[in-house]
Amino acid sequence: YGGAVISYDWDTDPEKREQIPDFYGYVPSNPRQRSLVFATMVFFSAGMMMIRCLTIILLGMIGIGWALAYIGLDLTLYLALKMLRGDF
């Protein structure tokens, strides 16, 4: 939910839409379509979180080492990308 709210707020900010119109503007101006895009973003992120949790559970059922390896690899890739991009 949090990611959807932040993306929605950033995309609907008039100043950002004016500065970089090619990047911002995927949320339509029509209120009904805006609600649909927001609901879709929330359900998509919830679905992705459910897939990740189920992956960890299934790997844990195979063996705890597999689940820990998945989590470790995921965190390592995340932190490596953050360092490469200079996001710290």
mmCIF file of N, CA, C and O in Angstrom:
data_model
loop_
_atom_site.group_PDB
_atom_site.id
_atom_site.type_symbol
_atom_site.label_atom_id
_atom_site.label_comp_id
_atom_site.label_asym_id
_atom_site.label_seq_id
_atom_site.Cartn_x
_atom_site.Cartn_y
_atom_site.Cartn_z
ATOM 1 N N TYR A 1 0.819 -1.191 0.000
ATOM 2 C CA TYR A 1 0.000 0.000 0.000
ATOM 3 C C TYR A 1 0.863 1.254 0.000
ATOM 4 O O TYR A 1 0.565 2.212 -0.688
ATOM 5 N N GLY A 2 1.925 1.229 0.786
ATOM 6 C CA GLY A 2 2.786 2.410 0.899
ATOM 7 C C GLY A 2 3.424 2.802 -0.418
ATOM 8 O O GLY A 2 3.478 3.985 -0.771
ATOM 9 N N GLY A 3 3.931 1.799 -1.144
ATOM 10 C CA GLY A 3 4.544 2.084 -2.439
ATOM 11 C C GLY A 3 3.550 2.650 -3.442
ATOM 12 O O GLY A 3 3.877 3.536 -4.232
ATOM 13 N N ALA A 4 2.319 2.147 -3.397
ATOM 14 C CA ALA A 4 1.285 2.645 -4.307
ATOM 15 C C ALA A 4 0.940 4.097 -3.991
ATOM 16 O O ALA A 4 0.763 4.916 -4.904
ATOM 17 N N VAL A 5 0.866 4.423 -2.710
ATOM 18 C CA VAL A 5 0.546 5.794 -2.312
ATOM 19 C C VAL A 5 1.652 6.753 -2.745
ATOM 20 O O VAL A 5 1.386 7.826 -3.297
ATOM 21 N N ILE A 6 2.898 6.358 -2.510
ATOM 22 C CA ILE A 6 4.013 7.233 -2.887
ATOM 23 C C ILE A 6 4.067 7.425 -4.398
ATOM 24 O O ILE A 6 4.212 8.553 -4.891
ATOM 25 N N SER A 7 3.928 6.341 -5.158
ATOM 26 C CA SER A 7 3.944 6.454 -6.624
ATOM 27 C C SER A 7 2.792 7.313 -7.120
ATOM 28 O O SER A 7 2.965 8.146 -8.021
ATOM 29 N N TYR A 8 1.622 7.119 -6.542
ATOM 30 C CA TYR A 8 0.437 7.886 -6.933
ATOM 31 C C TYR A 8 0.646 9.375 -6.652
ATOM 32 O O TYR A 8 0.379 10.221 -7.504
ATOM 33 N N ASP A 9 1.133 9.689 -5.439
ATOM 34 C CA ASP A 9 1.344 11.093 -5.079
ATOM 35 C C ASP A 9 2.398 11.760 -5.956
ATOM 36 O O ASP A 9 2.226 12.904 -6.379
ATOM 37 N N TRP A 10 3.489 11.053 -6.241
ATOM 38 C CA TRP A 10 4.531 11.621 -7.080
ATOM 39 C C TRP A 10 4.035 11.837 -8.508
ATOM 40 O O TRP A 10 4.367 12.824 -9.143
ATOM 41 N N ASP A 11 3.251 10.906 -9.010
ATOM 42 C CA ASP A 11 2.795 11.013 -10.394
ATOM 43 C C ASP A 11 1.732 12.091 -10.564
ATOM 44 O O ASP A 11 1.629 12.694 -11.617
ATOM 45 N N THR A 12 0.923 12.315 -9.540
ATOM 46 C CA THR A 12 -0.148 13.303 -9.666
ATOM 47 C C THR A 12 0.275 14.698 -9.229
ATOM 48 O O THR A 12 -0.529 15.624 -9.288
ATOM 49 N N ASP A 13 1.524 14.875 -8.822
ATOM 50 C CA ASP A 13 2.019 16.191 -8.430
ATOM 51 C C ASP A 13 2.120 17.075 -9.670
ATOM 52 O O ASP A 13 2.839 16.753 -10.618
ATOM 53 N N PRO A 14 1.395 18.206 -9.683
ATOM 54 C CA PRO A 14 1.397 19.069 -10.879
ATOM 55 C C PRO A 14 2.784 19.592 -11.260
ATOM 56 O O PRO A 14 3.093 19.717 -12.447
ATOM 57 N N GLU A 15 3.629 19.882 -10.272
ATOM 58 C CA GLU A 15 4.957 20.411 -10.586
ATOM 59 C C GLU A 15 5.819 19.363 -11.291
ATOM 60 O O GLU A 15 6.520 19.667 -12.256
ATOM 61 N N LYS A 16 5.761 18.130 -10.827
ATOM 62 C CA LYS A 16 6.559 17.073 -11.461
ATOM 63 C C LYS A 16 6.045 16.770 -12.866
ATOM 64 O O LYS A 16 6.818 16.513 -13.781
ATOM 65 N N ARG A 17 4.716 16.792 -13.036
ATOM 66 C CA ARG A 17 4.151 16.550 -14.367
ATOM 67 C C ARG A 17 4.561 17.652 -15.340
ATOM 68 O O ARG A 17 4.748 17.396 -16.523
ATOM 69 N N GLU A 18 4.702 18.867 -14.836
ATOM 70 C CA GLU A 18 5.093 19.973 -15.704
ATOM 71 C C GLU A 18 6.587 19.912 -16.043
ATOM 72 O O GLU A 18 6.976 20.177 -17.174
ATOM 73 N N GLN A 19 7.418 19.523 -15.063
ATOM 74 C CA GLN A 19 8.862 19.476 -15.281
ATOM 75 C C GLN A 19 9.269 18.339 -16.213
ATOM 76 O O GLN A 19 10.090 18.529 -17.102
ATOM 77 N N ILE A 20 8.728 17.133 -15.978
ATOM 78 C CA ILE A 20 9.116 15.955 -16.764
ATOM 79 C C ILE A 20 7.852 15.235 -17.241
ATOM 80 O O ILE A 20 7.487 14.181 -16.733
ATOM 81 N N PRO A 21 7.188 15.770 -18.242
ATOM 82 C CA PRO A 21 5.921 15.163 -18.675
ATOM 83 C C PRO A 21 6.075 13.791 -19.328
ATOM 84 O O PRO A 21 5.117 13.006 -19.335
ATOM 85 N N ASP A 22 7.262 13.485 -19.849
ATOM 86 C CA ASP A 22 7.456 12.163 -20.460
ATOM 87 C C ASP A 22 7.519 11.052 -19.423
ATOM 88 O O ASP A 22 7.192 9.905 -19.724
ATOM 89 N N PHE A 23 7.952 11.380 -18.202
ATOM 90 C CA PHE A 23 8.081 10.364 -17.157
ATOM 91 C C PHE A 23 6.834 10.281 -16.291
ATOM 92 O O PHE A 23 6.324 9.202 -16.019
ATOM 93 N N TYR A 24 6.342 11.430 -15.838
ATOM 94 C CA TYR A 24 5.152 11.453 -14.989
ATOM 95 C C TYR A 24 3.909 11.560 -15.849
ATOM 96 O O TYR A 24 3.921 12.151 -16.902
ATOM 97 N N GLY A 25 2.834 10.969 -15.384
ATOM 98 C CA GLY A 25 1.578 11.057 -16.113
ATOM 99 C C GLY A 25 0.940 9.727 -16.415
ATOM 100 O O GLY A 25 0.020 9.654 -17.216
ATOM 101 N N TYR A 26 1.403 8.636 -15.784
ATOM 102 C CA TYR A 26 0.756 7.341 -16.045
ATOM 103 C C TYR A 26 -0.580 7.226 -15.323
ATOM 104 O O TYR A 26 -1.407 6.403 -15.670
ATOM 105 N N VAL A 27 -0.799 8.080 -14.298
ATOM 106 C CA VAL A 27 -2.110 8.118 -13.639
ATOM 107 C C VAL A 27 -2.968 9.111 -14.406
ATOM 108 O O VAL A 27 -2.619 10.281 -14.520
ATOM 109 N N PRO A 28 -4.107 8.652 -14.956
ATOM 110 C CA PRO A 28 -4.938 9.550 -15.763
ATOM 111 C C PRO A 28 -5.588 10.657 -14.931
ATOM 112 O O PRO A 28 -5.649 10.583 -13.719
ATOM 113 N N SER A 29 -6.109 11.664 -15.598
ATOM 114 C CA SER A 29 -6.764 12.786 -14.918
ATOM 115 C C SER A 29 -8.197 12.454 -14.505
ATOM 116 O O SER A 29 -8.719 13.052 -13.565
ATOM 117 N N ASN A 30 -8.825 11.522 -15.194
ATOM 118 C CA ASN A 30 -10.200 11.118 -14.882
ATOM 119 C C ASN A 30 -10.240 10.461 -13.497
ATOM 120 O O ASN A 30 -9.497 9.515 -13.238
ATOM 121 N N PRO A 31 -11.110 10.942 -12.572
ATOM 122 C CA PRO A 31 -11.139 10.391 -11.207
ATOM 123 C C PRO A 31 -11.436 8.882 -11.149
ATOM 124 O O PRO A 31 -10.850 8.168 -10.335
ATOM 125 N N ARG A 32 -12.313 8.404 -11.984
ATOM 126 C CA ARG A 32 -12.644 6.972 -11.979
ATOM 127 C C ARG A 32 -11.439 6.135 -12.432
ATOM 128 O O ARG A 32 -11.123 5.102 -11.852
ATOM 129 N N GLN A 33 -10.749 6.611 -13.474
ATOM 130 C CA GLN A 33 -9.571 5.898 -13.954
ATOM 131 C C GLN A 33 -8.421 5.992 -12.948
ATOM 132 O O GLN A 33 -7.647 5.057 -12.792
ATOM 133 N N ARG A 34 -8.335 7.122 -12.236
ATOM 134 C CA ARG A 34 -7.318 7.258 -11.190
ATOM 135 C C ARG A 34 -7.528 6.215 -10.103
ATOM 136 O O ARG A 34 -6.579 5.600 -9.625
ATOM 137 N N SER A 35 -8.771 6.034 -9.698
ATOM 138 C CA SER A 35 -9.083 5.043 -8.664
ATOM 139 C C SER A 35 -8.741 3.639 -9.146
ATOM 140 O O SER A 35 -8.228 2.821 -8.372
ATOM 141 N N LEU A 36 -9.018 3.364 -10.397
ATOM 142 C CA LEU A 36 -8.706 2.051 -10.959
ATOM 143 C C LEU A 36 -7.192 1.804 -10.979
ATOM 144 O O LEU A 36 -6.729 0.723 -10.605
ATOM 145 N N VAL A 37 -6.416 2.806 -11.377
ATOM 146 C CA VAL A 37 -4.957 2.665 -11.406
ATOM 147 C C VAL A 37 -4.421 2.465 -9.991
ATOM 148 O O VAL A 37 -3.571 1.600 -9.753
ATOM 149 N N PHE A 38 -4.939 3.221 -9.028
ATOM 150 C CA PHE A 38 -4.480 3.080 -7.648
ATOM 151 C C PHE A 38 -4.814 1.697 -7.095
ATOM 152 O O PHE A 38 -3.958 1.038 -6.490
ATOM 153 N N ALA A 39 -6.028 1.234 -7.312
ATOM 154 C CA ALA A 39 -6.420 -0.095 -6.838
ATOM 155 C C ALA A 39 -5.565 -1.183 -7.495
ATOM 156 O O ALA A 39 -5.148 -2.143 -6.834
ATOM 157 N N THR A 40 -5.283 -1.014 -8.766
ATOM 158 C CA THR A 40 -4.437 -1.977 -9.467
ATOM 159 C C THR A 40 -3.032 -2.003 -8.886
ATOM 160 O O THR A 40 -2.451 -3.074 -8.693
ATOM 161 N N MET A 41 -2.476 -0.838 -8.574
ATOM 162 C CA MET A 41 -1.140 -0.782 -7.981
ATOM 163 C C MET A 41 -1.115 -1.466 -6.615
ATOM 164 O O MET A 41 -0.164 -2.183 -6.285
ATOM 165 N N VAL A 42 -2.163 -1.256 -5.807
ATOM 166 C CA VAL A 42 -2.227 -1.879 -4.483
ATOM 167 C C VAL A 42 -2.317 -3.394 -4.619
ATOM 168 O O VAL A 42 -1.594 -4.137 -3.942
ATOM 169 N N PHE A 43 -3.198 -3.886 -5.487
ATOM 170 C CA PHE A 43 -3.346 -5.332 -5.658
ATOM 171 C C PHE A 43 -2.100 -5.974 -6.258
ATOM 172 O O PHE A 43 -1.726 -7.085 -5.887
ATOM 173 N N PHE A 44 -1.437 -5.280 -7.165
ATOM 174 C CA PHE A 44 -0.214 -5.810 -7.754
ATOM 175 C C PHE A 44 0.873 -5.950 -6.696
ATOM 176 O O PHE A 44 1.565 -6.957 -6.613
ATOM 177 N N SER A 45 1.048 -4.892 -5.852
ATOM 178 C CA SER A 45 2.083 -5.004 -4.827
ATOM 179 C C SER A 45 1.743 -6.050 -3.792
ATOM 180 O O SER A 45 2.636 -6.765 -3.317
ATOM 181 N N ALA A 46 0.458 -6.188 -3.442
ATOM 182 C CA ALA A 46 0.068 -7.247 -2.499
ATOM 183 C C ALA A 46 0.322 -8.623 -3.104
ATOM 184 O O ALA A 46 0.793 -9.533 -2.404
ATOM 185 N N GLY A 47 0.040 -8.783 -4.372
ATOM 186 C CA GLY A 47 0.292 -10.059 -5.044
ATOM 187 C C GLY A 47 1.776 -10.397 -5.098
ATOM 188 O O GLY A 47 2.169 -11.542 -4.871
ATOM 189 N N MET A 48 2.598 -9.403 -5.375
ATOM 190 C CA MET A 48 4.045 -9.644 -5.407
ATOM 191 C C MET A 48 4.566 -10.025 -4.026
ATOM 192 O O MET A 48 5.413 -10.913 -3.901
ATOM 193 N N MET A 49 4.044 -9.380 -2.985
ATOM 194 C CA MET A 49 4.471 -9.726 -1.626
ATOM 195 C C MET A 49 4.027 -11.142 -1.273
ATOM 196 O O MET A 49 4.776 -11.895 -0.639
ATOM 197 N N MET A 50 2.831 -11.527 -1.707
ATOM 198 C CA MET A 50 2.348 -12.878 -1.442
ATOM 199 C C MET A 50 3.211 -13.919 -2.163
ATOM 200 O O MET A 50 3.550 -14.967 -1.596
ATOM 201 N N ILE A 51 3.598 -13.624 -3.394
ATOM 202 C CA ILE A 51 4.458 -14.548 -4.144
ATOM 203 C C ILE A 51 5.800 -14.718 -3.442
ATOM 204 O O ILE A 51 6.310 -15.834 -3.313
ATOM 205 N N ARG A 52 6.378 -13.617 -2.960
ATOM 206 C CA ARG A 52 7.665 -13.708 -2.264
ATOM 207 C C ARG A 52 7.534 -14.512 -0.975
ATOM 208 O O ARG A 52 8.399 -15.327 -0.647
ATOM 209 N N CYS A 53 6.466 -14.275 -0.222
ATOM 210 C CA CYS A 53 6.265 -15.020 1.030
ATOM 211 C C CYS A 53 6.060 -16.507 0.757
ATOM 212 O O CYS A 53 6.622 -17.355 1.465
ATOM 213 N N LEU A 54 5.256 -16.834 -0.239
ATOM 214 C CA LEU A 54 5.041 -18.238 -0.566
ATOM 215 C C LEU A 54 6.317 -18.910 -1.053
ATOM 216 O O LEU A 54 6.560 -20.083 -0.753
ATOM 217 N N THR A 55 7.152 -18.172 -1.771
ATOM 218 C CA THR A 55 8.431 -18.720 -2.212
ATOM 219 C C THR A 55 9.295 -19.083 -1.015
ATOM 220 O O THR A 55 9.881 -20.173 -0.953
ATOM 221 N N ILE A 56 9.355 -18.192 -0.032
ATOM 222 C CA ILE A 56 10.152 -18.460 1.161
ATOM 223 C C ILE A 56 9.585 -19.650 1.936
ATOM 224 O O ILE A 56 10.330 -20.505 2.415
ATOM 225 N N ILE A 57 8.261 -19.728 2.033
ATOM 226 C CA ILE A 57 7.642 -20.851 2.746
ATOM 227 C C ILE A 57 7.936 -22.169 2.041
ATOM 228 O O ILE A 57 8.316 -23.159 2.678
ATOM 229 N N LEU A 58 7.763 -22.206 0.725
ATOM 230 C CA LEU A 58 8.011 -23.445 -0.015
ATOM 231 C C LEU A 58 9.482 -23.850 0.049
ATOM 232 O O LEU A 58 9.800 -25.033 0.214
ATOM 233 N N LEU A 59 10.381 -22.882 -0.058
ATOM 234 C CA LEU A 59 11.795 -23.208 0.068
ATOM 235 C C LEU A 59 12.121 -23.685 1.484
ATOM 236 O O LEU A 59 12.956 -24.562 1.672
ATOM 237 N N GLY A 60 11.461 -23.104 2.477
ATOM 238 C CA GLY A 60 11.652 -23.534 3.853
ATOM 239 C C GLY A 60 11.165 -24.954 4.085
ATOM 240 O O GLY A 60 11.728 -25.686 4.904
ATOM 241 N N MET A 61 10.129 -25.352 3.352
ATOM 242 C CA MET A 61 9.634 -26.725 3.472
ATOM 243 C C MET A 61 10.623 -27.717 2.853
ATOM 244 O O MET A 61 10.739 -28.844 3.320
ATOM 245 N N ILE A 62 11.320 -27.294 1.823
ATOM 246 C CA ILE A 62 12.345 -28.149 1.206
ATOM 247 C C ILE A 62 13.534 -28.266 2.156
ATOM 248 O O ILE A 62 14.081 -29.332 2.353
ATOM 249 N N GLY A 63 13.926 -27.141 2.700
ATOM 250 C CA GLY A 63 15.056 -27.098 3.629
ATOM 251 C C GLY A 63 15.308 -25.663 4.029
ATOM 252 O O GLY A 63 15.254 -24.761 3.183
ATOM 253 N N ILE A 64 15.591 -25.447 5.299
ATOM 254 C CA ILE A 64 15.775 -24.084 5.780
ATOM 255 C C ILE A 64 16.945 -23.385 5.089
ATOM 256 O O ILE A 64 16.930 -22.170 4.896
ATOM 257 N N GLY A 65 17.927 -24.157 4.663
ATOM 258 C CA GLY A 65 19.078 -23.573 3.961
ATOM 259 C C GLY A 65 18.673 -22.912 2.658
ATOM 260 O O GLY A 65 19.220 -21.864 2.290
ATOM 261 N N TRP A 66 17.727 -23.520 1.950
ATOM 262 C CA TRP A 66 17.250 -22.935 0.685
ATOM 263 C C TRP A 66 16.556 -21.587 0.943
ATOM 264 O O TRP A 66 16.759 -20.626 0.199
ATOM 265 N N ALA A 67 15.723 -21.533 1.970
ATOM 266 C CA ALA A 67 15.016 -20.290 2.287
ATOM 267 C C ALA A 67 16.004 -19.201 2.690
ATOM 268 O O ALA A 67 15.891 -18.049 2.248
ATOM 269 N N LEU A 68 16.971 -19.557 3.526
ATOM 270 C CA LEU A 68 17.970 -18.572 3.948
ATOM 271 C C LEU A 68 18.835 -18.124 2.776
ATOM 272 O O LEU A 68 19.199 -16.940 2.687
ATOM 273 N N ALA A 69 19.157 -19.028 1.882
ATOM 274 C CA ALA A 69 19.937 -18.669 0.692
ATOM 275 C C ALA A 69 19.149 -17.694 -0.190
ATOM 276 O O ALA A 69 19.714 -16.719 -0.706
ATOM 277 N N TYR A 70 17.863 -17.942 -0.352
ATOM 278 C CA TYR A 70 17.013 -17.051 -1.159
ATOM 279 C C TYR A 70 16.961 -15.654 -0.541
ATOM 280 O O TYR A 70 17.132 -14.646 -1.233
ATOM 281 N N ILE A 71 16.729 -15.604 0.763
ATOM 282 C CA ILE A 71 16.652 -14.310 1.448
ATOM 283 C C ILE A 71 17.997 -13.590 1.370
ATOM 284 O O ILE A 71 18.059 -12.385 1.093
ATOM 285 N N GLY A 72 19.083 -14.328 1.602
ATOM 286 C CA GLY A 72 20.409 -13.724 1.542
ATOM 287 C C GLY A 72 20.748 -13.200 0.163
ATOM 288 O O GLY A 72 21.293 -12.096 0.019
ATOM 289 N N LEU A 73 20.433 -13.974 -0.872
ATOM 290 C CA LEU A 73 20.698 -13.534 -2.240
ATOM 291 C C LEU A 73 19.860 -12.312 -2.596
ATOM 292 O O LEU A 73 20.348 -11.360 -3.217
ATOM 293 N N ASP A 74 18.613 -12.326 -2.183
ATOM 294 C CA ASP A 74 17.728 -11.198 -2.450
ATOM 295 C C ASP A 74 18.260 -9.924 -1.795
ATOM 296 O O ASP A 74 18.332 -8.867 -2.437
ATOM 297 N N LEU A 75 18.647 -10.013 -0.537
ATOM 298 C CA LEU A 75 19.181 -8.841 0.157
ATOM 299 C C LEU A 75 20.519 -8.396 -0.425
ATOM 300 O O LEU A 75 20.779 -7.195 -0.537
ATOM 301 N N THR A 76 21.353 -9.352 -0.802
ATOM 302 C CA THR A 76 22.643 -9.010 -1.391
ATOM 303 C C THR A 76 22.464 -8.263 -2.706
ATOM 304 O O THR A 76 23.121 -7.236 -2.937
ATOM 305 N N LEU A 77 21.585 -8.761 -3.565
ATOM 306 C CA LEU A 77 21.335 -8.073 -4.840
ATOM 307 C C LEU A 77 20.746 -6.681 -4.614
ATOM 308 O O LEU A 77 21.121 -5.717 -5.290
ATOM 309 N N TYR A 78 19.827 -6.575 -3.660
ATOM 310 C CA TYR A 78 19.215 -5.282 -3.353
ATOM 311 C C TYR A 78 20.272 -4.275 -2.888
ATOM 312 O O TYR A 78 20.338 -3.153 -3.391
ATOM 313 N N LEU A 79 21.102 -4.688 -1.925
ATOM 314 C CA LEU A 79 22.117 -3.779 -1.404
ATOM 315 C C LEU A 79 23.181 -3.453 -2.454
ATOM 316 O O LEU A 79 23.685 -2.324 -2.498
ATOM 317 N N ALA A 80 23.533 -4.415 -3.305
ATOM 318 C CA ALA A 80 24.507 -4.157 -4.372
ATOM 319 C C ALA A 80 23.974 -3.110 -5.347
ATOM 320 O O ALA A 80 24.709 -2.189 -5.743
ATOM 321 N N LEU A 81 22.711 -3.213 -5.713
ATOM 322 C CA LEU A 81 22.126 -2.208 -6.610
ATOM 323 C C LEU A 81 22.050 -0.841 -5.944
ATOM 324 O O LEU A 81 22.280 0.182 -6.590
ATOM 325 N N LYS A 82 21.727 -0.816 -4.651
ATOM 326 C CA LYS A 82 21.678 0.457 -3.938
ATOM 327 C C LYS A 82 23.067 1.115 -3.937
ATOM 328 O O LYS A 82 23.182 2.333 -4.119
ATOM 329 N N MET A 83 24.114 0.310 -3.726
ATOM 330 C CA MET A 83 25.470 0.867 -3.702
ATOM 331 C C MET A 83 25.890 1.343 -5.090
ATOM 332 O O MET A 83 26.507 2.401 -5.225
ATOM 333 N N LEU A 84 25.568 0.568 -6.131
ATOM 334 C CA LEU A 84 25.923 0.963 -7.493
ATOM 335 C C LEU A 84 25.236 2.269 -7.890
ATOM 336 O O LEU A 84 25.812 3.086 -8.607
ATOM 337 N N ARG A 85 23.996 2.448 -7.455
ATOM 338 C CA ARG A 85 23.255 3.651 -7.794
ATOM 339 C C ARG A 85 23.570 4.824 -6.871
ATOM 340 O O ARG A 85 23.182 5.952 -7.143
ATOM 341 N N GLY A 86 24.237 4.548 -5.733
ATOM 342 C CA GLY A 86 24.563 5.611 -4.782
ATOM 343 C C GLY A 86 23.350 6.089 -4.010
ATOM 344 O O GLY A 86 23.224 7.284 -3.730
ATOM 345 N N ASP A 87 22.449 5.181 -3.658
ATOM 346 C CA ASP A 87 21.213 5.549 -2.973
ATOM 347 C C ASP A 87 21.328 5.610 -1.462
ATOM 348 O O ASP A 87 20.347 5.812 -0.775
ATOM 349 N N PHE A 88 22.523 5.402 -0.914
ATOM 350 C CA PHE A 88 22.658 5.438 0.544
ATOM 351 C C PHE A 88 22.892 6.842 1.021
ATOM 352 O O PHE A 88 23.387 7.693 0.439
#
